[in-house]
Amino acid sequence: MIKQRILNLIKAYWRWVLSIVLYLIAVSGIWHYRSIVYHRYLQPFCEVLWGDRLLDMVLFAFLLTGFLCLILILRCPPIEQFRFEKAFKEMGIKNSNGEYPVLLSKRNDPYMKHGHIYKINSAGISTDTFDSHVVQIKSALALHVYRIDLTTKAKRILLYAKPLKYIKPTVISVDDTIFSRELCKLPNLLCIGKTGSGKSTALITLLGIYARYIPSVSLMVLDYKNNLFSHWGDTENFYGFESTIDGLRKFYQEFTERLVANDEERNKQIKVLLIDEYSSFLSAQDKRTSDEVKSMLANLLNMSRSLGLKIVIGMQAGYSEYFKAGAREQFHSILALGNISKEQKQMLFSEYKEQMNEQNKVGEGYLLIDGKGVEKVRIAKSDNKGSVINDIYEAMNR
């Protein structure tokens, strides 16, 4: 514990230590050779003034002033202070007396690579006000704010942020074993994205991840448009167009059998159901069948986790009308690709919508994992596409 605290302190203040050490080395050299300098360059002053002693006092005062200036610069770089002052004025963040917040200090965040902790005199402005201006702060200061805290002292706020140049999307790829194995642990996933957002590539990538990293997994794909996954049409577990409902009923039968049997060994055999273009599939059904689909899906989302069954839904927008009441909230992770509308952010990412303001390229978006927050991601194609297709083909024949 003590060792970790020491390491954290070093991470937070290594620039301080390095700068002070270098300054003291320079001061030691100047002080050591001061007599030579006095008598070589300041001989007239040595004779007129009170010898070397007075010059030593002047030099000491000068070096001490330099040390104090160094501390002030390390504590709060003037350029940073000016940037914050300008940003707060542009955003109009001020108290009832017209006073703006002031940056007091800046230091490294020992728990976040490239992160900084900015201590700010808030001038009595609440943290809610700062929270509501996170997007503007990000734009004005090129900072990604990941936390805002009050300090024990009044009118002090800690702003935890990282320069935007260090923010890179987390890569989701079949070839990325670490993050891919984490994705395999997620029970239910909703993937949304407009046409051209990269959603199709993301769904195939997810299938490839499941096929490669979940031992003996069985994949079932329901593709109502019979388009994206049609080249797996000759497999045992592919259902397209009018047969889509048959595939869902077959998977639901597996669910009911596992629910009744409560067989621990059987439940260890992971089965994944992927429904692509779910909204189109549902809209094409009559009311009776539509209600049946919603009921089956609601039960699967609510109770399939302990039975070794995973549900993945792909659709353009995750409107609640396509789900039975409360069922949509059972998705433990949501992958949103492309540029997401304000409405979708409010519905699916309400707590994190202020962090989702970038313009995303094709294949880029955000992944929300229940209990872990949201992060920007990028879908990457595999270096060995043929191998991935074969892995999925085998998993869809189990």
Tab-separated table of C-alpha atoms in Angstrom:
chain	number	residue	atom	x	y	z
A	1	MET	CA	0.000	0.000	0.000
A	2	ILE	CA	2.772	2.451	0.993
A	3	LYS	CA	4.812	1.488	-2.062
A	4	GLN	CA	1.830	2.154	-4.332
A	5	ARG	CA	1.245	5.546	-2.741
A	6	ILE	CA	4.892	6.475	-3.297
A	7	LEU	CA	4.651	5.396	-6.951
A	8	ASN	CA	1.479	7.452	-7.385
A	9	LEU	CA	3.179	10.505	-5.889
A	10	ILE	CA	6.127	10.054	-8.255
A	11	LYS	CA	3.746	9.798	-11.237
A	12	ALA	CA	1.928	12.936	-10.153
A	13	TYR	CA	4.967	15.090	-9.325
A	14	TRP	CA	7.865	13.770	-11.399
A	15	ARG	CA	8.068	17.014	-13.383
A	16	TRP	CA	8.355	18.933	-10.113
A	17	VAL	CA	11.119	16.697	-8.838
A	18	LEU	CA	13.049	16.748	-12.124
A	19	SER	CA	12.782	20.541	-12.524
A	20	ILE	CA	13.804	21.251	-8.928
A	21	VAL	CA	16.730	18.819	-9.084
A	22	LEU	CA	18.010	20.385	-12.324
A	23	TYR	CA	17.574	23.866	-10.866
A	24	LEU	CA	19.487	22.948	-7.707
A	25	ILE	CA	22.291	21.438	-9.798
A	26	ALA	CA	22.523	24.677	-11.799
A	27	VAL	CA	22.441	26.749	-8.580
A	28	SER	CA	25.196	24.608	-7.030
A	29	GLY	CA	27.392	25.225	-10.070
A	30	ILE	CA	26.743	28.965	-10.018
A	31	TRP	CA	27.426	29.172	-6.290
A	32	HIS	CA	30.605	27.117	-6.576
A	33	TYR	CA	32.124	29.321	-9.264
A	34	ARG	CA	30.760	32.659	-8.014
A	35	SER	CA	34.149	33.954	-6.728
A	36	ILE	CA	35.758	33.465	-10.143
A	37	VAL	CA	32.895	35.350	-11.763
A	38	TYR	CA	33.085	38.147	-9.182
A	39	HIS	CA	36.763	38.842	-9.643
A	40	ARG	CA	36.828	38.315	-13.400
A	41	TYR	CA	33.748	40.300	-14.375
A	42	LEU	CA	32.693	42.288	-11.284
A	43	GLN	CA	36.045	43.494	-9.894
A	44	PRO	CA	35.015	47.202	-9.798
A	45	PHE	CA	31.879	46.367	-7.801
A	46	CYS	CA	33.842	44.192	-5.394
A	47	GLU	CA	36.106	47.159	-4.630
A	48	VAL	CA	33.365	49.788	-4.347
A	49	LEU	CA	30.787	47.662	-2.511
A	50	TRP	CA	31.155	45.622	0.622
A	51	GLY	CA	33.279	42.901	-0.965
A	52	ASP	CA	32.112	39.429	-1.861
A	53	ARG	CA	29.715	39.197	1.076
A	54	LEU	CA	27.269	41.735	-0.342
A	55	LEU	CA	27.441	40.114	-3.779
A	56	ASP	CA	26.715	36.739	-2.152
A	57	MET	CA	23.614	38.203	-0.546
A	58	VAL	CA	22.440	39.653	-3.881
A	59	LEU	CA	23.120	36.378	-5.681
A	60	PHE	CA	21.336	34.372	-2.992
A	61	ALA	CA	18.274	36.635	-3.232
A	62	PHE	CA	18.316	36.320	-7.016
A	63	LEU	CA	18.568	32.504	-6.920
A	64	LEU	CA	15.855	32.273	-4.245
A	65	THR	CA	13.561	34.442	-6.365
A	66	GLY	CA	14.245	32.169	-9.321
A	67	PHE	CA	13.351	29.123	-7.220
A	68	LEU	CA	10.057	30.705	-6.108
A	69	CYS	CA	9.225	31.617	-9.699
A	70	LEU	CA	9.944	28.030	-10.764
A	71	ILE	CA	7.549	26.710	-8.096
A	72	LEU	CA	4.832	29.117	-9.225
A	73	ILE	CA	5.279	28.105	-12.874
A	74	LEU	CA	5.211	24.384	-12.012
A	75	ARG	CA	2.152	24.839	-9.816
A	76	CYS	CA	0.188	26.811	-12.382
A	77	PRO	CA	1.743	27.468	-15.800
A	78	PRO	CA	0.840	31.042	-16.848
A	79	ILE	CA	-0.161	29.880	-20.333
A	80	GLU	CA	-2.619	27.358	-18.861
A	81	GLN	CA	-4.033	29.992	-16.516
A	82	PHE	CA	-4.551	32.351	-19.441
A	83	ARG	CA	-6.248	29.615	-21.504
A	84	PHE	CA	-8.670	28.775	-18.702
A	85	GLU	CA	-9.420	32.432	-17.993
A	86	LYS	CA	-10.191	33.068	-21.668
A	87	ALA	CA	-12.339	29.912	-21.947
A	88	PHE	CA	-14.429	30.706	-18.860
A	89	LYS	CA	-15.102	34.224	-20.139
A	90	GLU	CA	-16.106	32.948	-23.575
A	91	MET	CA	-18.470	30.395	-21.988
A	92	GLY	CA	-19.925	33.010	-19.637
A	93	ILE	CA	-19.265	30.945	-16.506
A	94	LYS	CA	-19.371	33.485	-13.678
A	95	ASN	CA	-21.037	34.069	-10.328
A	96	SER	CA	-23.631	36.691	-9.389
A	97	ASN	CA	-20.852	39.230	-8.753
A	98	GLY	CA	-19.452	38.775	-12.249
A	99	GLU	CA	-16.387	36.872	-11.008
A	100	TYR	CA	-14.942	34.127	-13.191
A	101	PRO	CA	-13.309	30.878	-12.011
A	102	VAL	CA	-9.511	30.946	-11.759
A	103	LEU	CA	-7.068	28.104	-12.350
A	104	LEU	CA	-4.967	27.598	-9.194
A	105	SER	CA	-2.814	24.607	-10.038
A	106	LYS	CA	-2.195	21.766	-12.478
A	107	ARG	CA	-0.661	18.356	-11.760
A	108	ASN	CA	-0.520	14.895	-13.305
A	109	ASP	CA	-3.228	12.376	-12.514
A	110	PRO	CA	-1.354	9.283	-11.243
A	111	TYR	CA	-4.282	7.008	-12.114
A	112	MET	CA	-4.822	8.153	-15.715
A	113	LYS	CA	-2.169	8.091	-18.412
A	114	HIS	CA	-1.706	11.605	-19.853
A	115	GLY	CA	-4.379	12.824	-17.426
A	116	HIS	CA	-4.161	16.065	-15.449
A	117	ILE	CA	-5.883	17.375	-12.324
A	118	TYR	CA	-6.765	21.053	-12.493
A	119	LYS	CA	-7.575	22.796	-9.206
A	120	ILE	CA	-9.919	25.716	-9.812
A	121	ASN	CA	-11.197	28.504	-7.615
A	122	SER	CA	-14.843	28.167	-8.587
A	123	ALA	CA	-15.872	31.584	-7.235
A	124	GLY	CA	-18.844	29.848	-5.606
A	125	ILE	CA	-20.121	28.372	-8.884
A	126	SER	CA	-21.661	24.908	-8.426
A	127	THR	CA	-20.297	21.698	-9.918
A	128	ASP	CA	-23.606	21.302	-11.767
A	129	THR	CA	-22.765	24.437	-13.748
A	130	PHE	CA	-19.395	22.989	-14.705
A	131	ASP	CA	-21.072	19.673	-15.592
A	132	SER	CA	-23.506	21.437	-17.903
A	133	HIS	CA	-20.593	23.092	-19.728
A	134	VAL	CA	-18.504	19.954	-20.236
A	135	VAL	CA	-18.972	20.023	-24.019
A	136	GLN	CA	-17.954	23.709	-24.209
A	137	ILE	CA	-14.937	23.093	-21.964
A	138	LYS	CA	-13.908	20.232	-24.211
A	139	SER	CA	-14.168	22.427	-27.289
A	140	ALA	CA	-12.541	25.551	-25.823
A	141	LEU	CA	-9.639	23.841	-24.031
A	142	ALA	CA	-9.243	20.686	-26.179
A	143	LEU	CA	-9.710	18.582	-23.054
A	144	HIS	CA	-11.673	15.410	-22.411
A	145	VAL	CA	-13.184	15.893	-18.930
A	146	TYR	CA	-13.717	12.557	-17.186
A	147	ARG	CA	-14.453	13.726	-13.642
A	148	ILE	CA	-15.390	16.835	-11.641
A	149	ASP	CA	-15.088	16.885	-7.832
A	150	LEU	CA	-15.411	19.312	-4.961
A	151	THR	CA	-12.434	19.614	-2.626
A	152	THR	CA	-12.620	19.779	1.171
A	153	LYS	CA	-11.999	23.524	0.979
A	154	ALA	CA	-14.847	25.802	-0.045
A	155	LYS	CA	-14.857	27.215	-3.570
A	156	ARG	CA	-12.337	24.686	-4.833
A	157	ILE	CA	-13.112	22.298	-7.698
A	158	LEU	CA	-10.951	19.529	-9.122
A	159	LEU	CA	-11.302	19.045	-12.861
A	160	TYR	CA	-9.886	15.722	-14.107
A	161	ALA	CA	-9.130	15.899	-17.818
A	162	LYS	CA	-6.958	14.554	-20.608
A	163	PRO	CA	-5.841	16.430	-23.765
A	164	LEU	CA	-7.925	15.365	-26.758
A	165	LYS	CA	-4.807	14.419	-28.711
A	166	TYR	CA	-4.403	11.431	-26.373
A	167	ILE	CA	-8.002	10.216	-26.769
A	168	LYS	CA	-8.011	7.306	-29.180
A	169	PRO	CA	-10.919	4.958	-29.834
A	170	THR	CA	-10.727	1.479	-28.349
A	171	VAL	CA	-10.354	-0.966	-31.230
A	172	ILE	CA	-12.882	-3.797	-31.535
A	173	SER	CA	-11.323	-6.501	-33.661
A	174	VAL	CA	-11.344	-10.263	-33.990
A	175	ASP	CA	-7.562	-10.088	-33.716
A	176	ASP	CA	-7.564	-8.129	-30.431
A	177	THR	CA	-7.578	-10.947	-27.892
A	178	ILE	CA	-7.746	-8.864	-24.685
A	179	PHE	CA	-10.735	-6.640	-25.437
A	180	SER	CA	-12.397	-9.351	-27.533
A	181	ARG	CA	-12.438	-11.751	-24.597
A	182	GLU	CA	-14.045	-9.023	-22.476
A	183	LEU	CA	-16.777	-8.572	-25.081
A	184	CYS	CA	-17.487	-12.305	-24.956
A	185	LYS	CA	-18.518	-11.934	-21.308
A	186	LEU	CA	-21.299	-9.454	-22.105
A	187	PRO	CA	-24.748	-11.123	-22.060
A	188	ASN	CA	-27.071	-8.969	-24.214
A	189	LEU	CA	-25.958	-6.372	-26.756
A	190	LEU	CA	-27.882	-3.816	-28.814
A	191	CYS	CA	-26.121	-2.487	-31.924
A	192	ILE	CA	-27.581	0.583	-33.619
A	193	GLY	CA	-26.445	2.633	-36.592
A	194	LYS	CA	-27.814	4.274	-39.692
A	195	THR	CA	-27.101	3.000	-43.188
A	196	GLY	CA	-23.413	3.512	-43.946
A	197	SER	CA	-22.355	3.740	-40.293
A	198	GLY	CA	-20.417	0.451	-40.293
A	199	LYS	CA	-23.034	-1.510	-38.352
A	200	SER	CA	-22.866	-4.478	-40.750
A	201	THR	CA	-19.101	-4.794	-40.322
A	202	ALA	CA	-19.540	-4.509	-36.554
A	203	LEU	CA	-22.059	-7.367	-36.422
A	204	ILE	CA	-19.826	-9.646	-38.502
A	205	THR	CA	-16.887	-8.700	-36.274
A	206	LEU	CA	-18.916	-9.599	-33.182
A	207	LEU	CA	-19.824	-12.970	-34.691
A	208	GLY	CA	-16.164	-13.564	-35.460
A	209	ILE	CA	-15.209	-12.704	-31.882
A	210	TYR	CA	-17.796	-15.095	-30.440
A	211	ALA	CA	-16.779	-17.850	-32.871
A	212	ARG	CA	-13.077	-17.477	-32.109
A	213	TYR	CA	-13.010	-16.862	-28.348
A	214	ILE	CA	-15.995	-18.778	-26.932
A	215	PRO	CA	-15.197	-22.520	-26.958
A	216	SER	CA	-17.675	-24.602	-29.007
A	217	VAL	CA	-20.120	-21.700	-29.298
A	218	SER	CA	-23.229	-22.126	-31.439
A	219	LEU	CA	-24.304	-19.116	-33.521
A	220	MET	CA	-27.792	-18.495	-34.890
A	221	VAL	CA	-28.400	-15.604	-37.299
A	222	LEU	CA	-31.792	-14.165	-38.231
A	223	ASP	CA	-31.412	-11.847	-41.220
A	224	TYR	CA	-34.838	-10.673	-42.324
A	225	LYS	CA	-33.519	-8.793	-45.376
A	226	ASN	CA	-31.567	-11.920	-46.341
A	227	ASN	CA	-28.671	-9.760	-47.400
A	228	LEU	CA	-25.702	-9.232	-45.064
A	229	PHE	CA	-25.379	-12.847	-43.879
A	230	SER	CA	-26.810	-14.591	-46.958
A	231	HIS	CA	-23.476	-16.249	-47.838
A	232	TRP	CA	-23.981	-18.357	-44.696
A	233	GLY	CA	-27.416	-19.367	-45.981
A	234	ASP	CA	-26.505	-23.045	-46.325
A	235	THR	CA	-25.628	-23.377	-42.635
A	236	GLU	CA	-27.873	-25.050	-40.086
A	237	ASN	CA	-28.570	-21.905	-38.069
A	238	PHE	CA	-29.279	-19.258	-40.706
A	239	TYR	CA	-32.819	-17.959	-41.170
A	240	GLY	CA	-33.725	-15.241	-43.656
A	241	PHE	CA	-36.844	-13.392	-44.777
A	242	GLU	CA	-40.030	-15.395	-44.062
A	243	SER	CA	-38.165	-18.131	-42.162
A	244	THR	CA	-36.865	-15.559	-39.644
A	245	ILE	CA	-39.776	-16.200	-37.294
A	246	ASP	CA	-39.061	-19.941	-37.436
A	247	GLY	CA	-35.487	-19.305	-36.308
A	248	LEU	CA	-36.651	-17.196	-33.396
A	249	ARG	CA	-39.129	-19.867	-32.315
A	250	LYS	CA	-36.421	-22.519	-32.530
A	251	PHE	CA	-34.063	-20.486	-30.331
A	252	TYR	CA	-36.897	-19.769	-27.904
A	253	GLN	CA	-37.597	-23.513	-27.695
A	254	GLU	CA	-33.964	-24.005	-26.634
A	255	PHE	CA	-34.513	-21.303	-24.026
A	256	THR	CA	-37.644	-22.947	-22.563
A	257	GLU	CA	-35.983	-26.377	-22.484
A	258	ARG	CA	-32.984	-24.996	-20.597
A	259	LEU	CA	-35.271	-23.097	-18.260
A	260	VAL	CA	-37.158	-26.286	-17.372
A	261	ALA	CA	-34.153	-28.630	-17.279
A	262	ASN	CA	-31.867	-26.331	-15.260
A	263	ASP	CA	-28.954	-28.487	-16.443
A	264	GLU	CA	-25.665	-26.873	-15.419
A	265	GLU	CA	-23.634	-28.719	-18.070
A	266	ARG	CA	-26.069	-27.813	-20.832
A	267	ASN	CA	-26.059	-24.179	-19.752
A	268	LYS	CA	-22.279	-24.078	-20.169
A	269	GLN	CA	-22.764	-24.606	-23.908
A	270	ILE	CA	-23.009	-20.990	-25.085
A	271	LYS	CA	-25.506	-20.143	-27.820
A	272	VAL	CA	-25.710	-16.706	-29.437
A	273	LEU	CA	-28.748	-15.340	-31.253
A	274	LEU	CA	-28.170	-12.438	-33.650
A	275	ILE	CA	-31.196	-10.684	-35.123
A	276	ASP	CA	-30.245	-8.170	-37.810
A	277	GLU	CA	-32.663	-5.496	-39.059
A	278	TYR	CA	-34.918	-6.308	-36.115
A	279	SER	CA	-37.195	-3.301	-36.663
A	280	SER	CA	-37.832	-4.290	-40.303
A	281	PHE	CA	-38.546	-7.872	-39.240
A	282	LEU	CA	-40.995	-6.782	-36.554
A	283	SER	CA	-42.765	-4.218	-38.748
A	284	ALA	CA	-43.443	-6.860	-41.399
A	285	GLN	CA	-45.423	-9.066	-38.987
A	286	ASP	CA	-49.127	-8.912	-38.253
A	287	LYS	CA	-50.123	-7.726	-34.781
A	288	ARG	CA	-50.455	-11.214	-33.320
A	289	THR	CA	-47.045	-12.343	-34.544
A	290	SER	CA	-45.503	-8.992	-33.597
A	291	ASP	CA	-46.751	-9.380	-30.019
A	292	GLU	CA	-45.408	-12.950	-29.983
A	293	VAL	CA	-41.970	-11.753	-31.124
A	294	LYS	CA	-41.878	-9.011	-28.490
A	295	SER	CA	-42.888	-11.452	-25.738
A	296	MET	CA	-40.287	-14.043	-26.730
A	297	LEU	CA	-37.566	-11.424	-26.961
A	298	ALA	CA	-38.546	-9.906	-23.595
A	299	ASN	CA	-38.286	-13.301	-21.884
A	300	LEU	CA	-34.955	-14.003	-23.572
A	301	LEU	CA	-33.506	-10.651	-22.501
A	302	ASN	CA	-34.794	-11.041	-18.952
A	303	MET	CA	-33.862	-14.653	-18.208
A	304	SER	CA	-31.338	-16.031	-20.693
A	305	ARG	CA	-28.137	-14.847	-18.995
A	306	SER	CA	-27.902	-17.718	-16.479
A	307	LEU	CA	-28.826	-20.221	-19.184
A	308	GLY	CA	-25.793	-19.621	-21.388
A	309	LEU	CA	-27.769	-17.737	-24.054
A	310	LYS	CA	-26.692	-14.397	-25.507
A	311	ILE	CA	-28.880	-12.011	-27.488
A	312	VAL	CA	-27.500	-9.519	-30.048
A	313	ILE	CA	-29.899	-7.161	-31.849
A	314	GLY	CA	-28.960	-5.013	-34.845
A	315	MET	CA	-31.197	-2.132	-35.920
A	316	GLN	CA	-30.965	1.431	-37.190
A	317	ALA	CA	-32.507	3.068	-34.108
A	318	GLY	CA	-33.382	1.600	-30.723
A	319	TYR	CA	-36.870	2.957	-30.241
A	320	SER	CA	-38.791	1.560	-27.271
A	321	GLU	CA	-41.849	0.779	-29.434
A	322	TYR	CA	-40.030	-2.261	-30.808
A	323	PHE	CA	-39.711	-3.823	-27.369
A	324	LYS	CA	-42.063	-4.937	-24.643
A	325	ALA	CA	-42.153	-2.576	-21.661
A	326	GLY	CA	-38.843	-2.718	-19.774
A	327	ALA	CA	-37.206	-5.181	-22.171
A	328	ARG	CA	-34.887	-2.648	-23.804
A	329	GLU	CA	-33.340	-1.878	-20.405
A	330	GLN	CA	-32.100	-5.482	-20.236
A	331	PHE	CA	-29.353	-4.807	-22.778
A	332	HIS	CA	-26.196	-4.774	-20.671
A	333	SER	CA	-24.243	-3.125	-23.478
A	334	ILE	CA	-25.125	-0.811	-26.363
A	335	LEU	CA	-22.931	-0.243	-29.412
A	336	ALA	CA	-23.879	2.898	-31.343
A	337	LEU	CA	-22.060	3.558	-34.617
A	338	GLY	CA	-21.824	6.627	-36.803
A	339	ASN	CA	-23.243	10.011	-35.878
A	340	ILE	CA	-25.947	9.464	-33.285
A	341	SER	CA	-29.019	11.688	-33.111
A	342	LYS	CA	-29.814	13.727	-29.994
A	343	GLU	CA	-32.969	11.652	-29.567
A	344	GLN	CA	-31.028	8.365	-29.507
A	345	LYS	CA	-28.459	9.804	-27.112
A	346	GLN	CA	-31.217	10.864	-24.758
A	347	MET	CA	-33.000	7.502	-24.956
A	348	LEU	CA	-30.013	5.163	-24.742
A	349	PHE	CA	-27.105	7.186	-23.293
A	350	SER	CA	-28.840	9.815	-21.140
A	351	GLU	CA	-26.153	9.846	-18.433
A	352	TYR	CA	-23.313	10.126	-20.942
A	353	LYS	CA	-24.780	12.189	-23.791
A	354	GLU	CA	-22.523	15.179	-23.043
A	355	GLN	CA	-19.470	13.013	-23.751
A	356	MET	CA	-20.728	11.951	-27.171
A	357	ASN	CA	-20.273	15.009	-29.361
A	358	GLU	CA	-17.583	13.965	-31.859
A	359	GLN	CA	-18.239	13.470	-35.544
A	360	ASN	CA	-17.645	9.758	-36.065
A	361	LYS	CA	-16.185	8.202	-39.179
A	362	VAL	CA	-17.540	4.986	-40.680
A	363	GLY	CA	-16.947	2.192	-38.179
A	364	GLU	CA	-16.536	4.566	-35.231
A	365	GLY	CA	-18.966	5.091	-32.379
A	366	TYR	CA	-19.548	4.484	-28.696
A	367	LEU	CA	-19.842	1.380	-26.548
A	368	LEU	CA	-21.824	1.592	-23.331
A	369	ILE	CA	-21.207	-1.221	-20.859
A	370	ASP	CA	-23.497	-1.354	-17.854
A	371	GLY	CA	-21.591	-0.323	-14.740
A	372	LYS	CA	-18.455	0.746	-16.625
A	373	GLY	CA	-19.612	3.806	-18.537
A	374	VAL	CA	-19.200	4.732	-22.190
A	375	GLU	CA	-16.090	4.795	-24.370
A	376	LYS	CA	-15.341	5.640	-27.958
A	377	VAL	CA	-14.623	2.620	-30.152
A	378	ARG	CA	-13.584	1.771	-33.677
A	379	ILE	CA	-14.425	-1.405	-35.570
A	380	ALA	CA	-11.382	-2.862	-37.305
A	381	LYS	CA	-11.464	-5.514	-39.983
A	382	SER	CA	-9.473	-8.678	-39.413
A	383	ASP	CA	-6.124	-9.232	-41.094
A	384	ASN	CA	-7.319	-12.728	-42.013
A	385	LYS	CA	-10.887	-12.373	-43.289
A	386	GLY	CA	-11.014	-15.909	-44.688
A	387	SER	CA	-10.206	-17.449	-41.336
A	388	VAL	CA	-12.922	-15.398	-39.615
A	389	ILE	CA	-15.539	-16.471	-42.174
A	390	ASN	CA	-14.588	-20.109	-41.633
A	391	ASP	CA	-14.822	-19.722	-37.849
A	392	ILE	CA	-18.320	-18.254	-38.149
A	393	TYR	CA	-19.353	-20.957	-40.654
A	394	GLU	CA	-18.329	-23.710	-38.253
A	395	ALA	CA	-20.089	-22.036	-35.305
A	396	MET	CA	-23.307	-21.717	-37.325
A	397	ASN	CA	-23.304	-25.446	-38.017
A	398	ARG	CA	-23.202	-26.480	-34.343
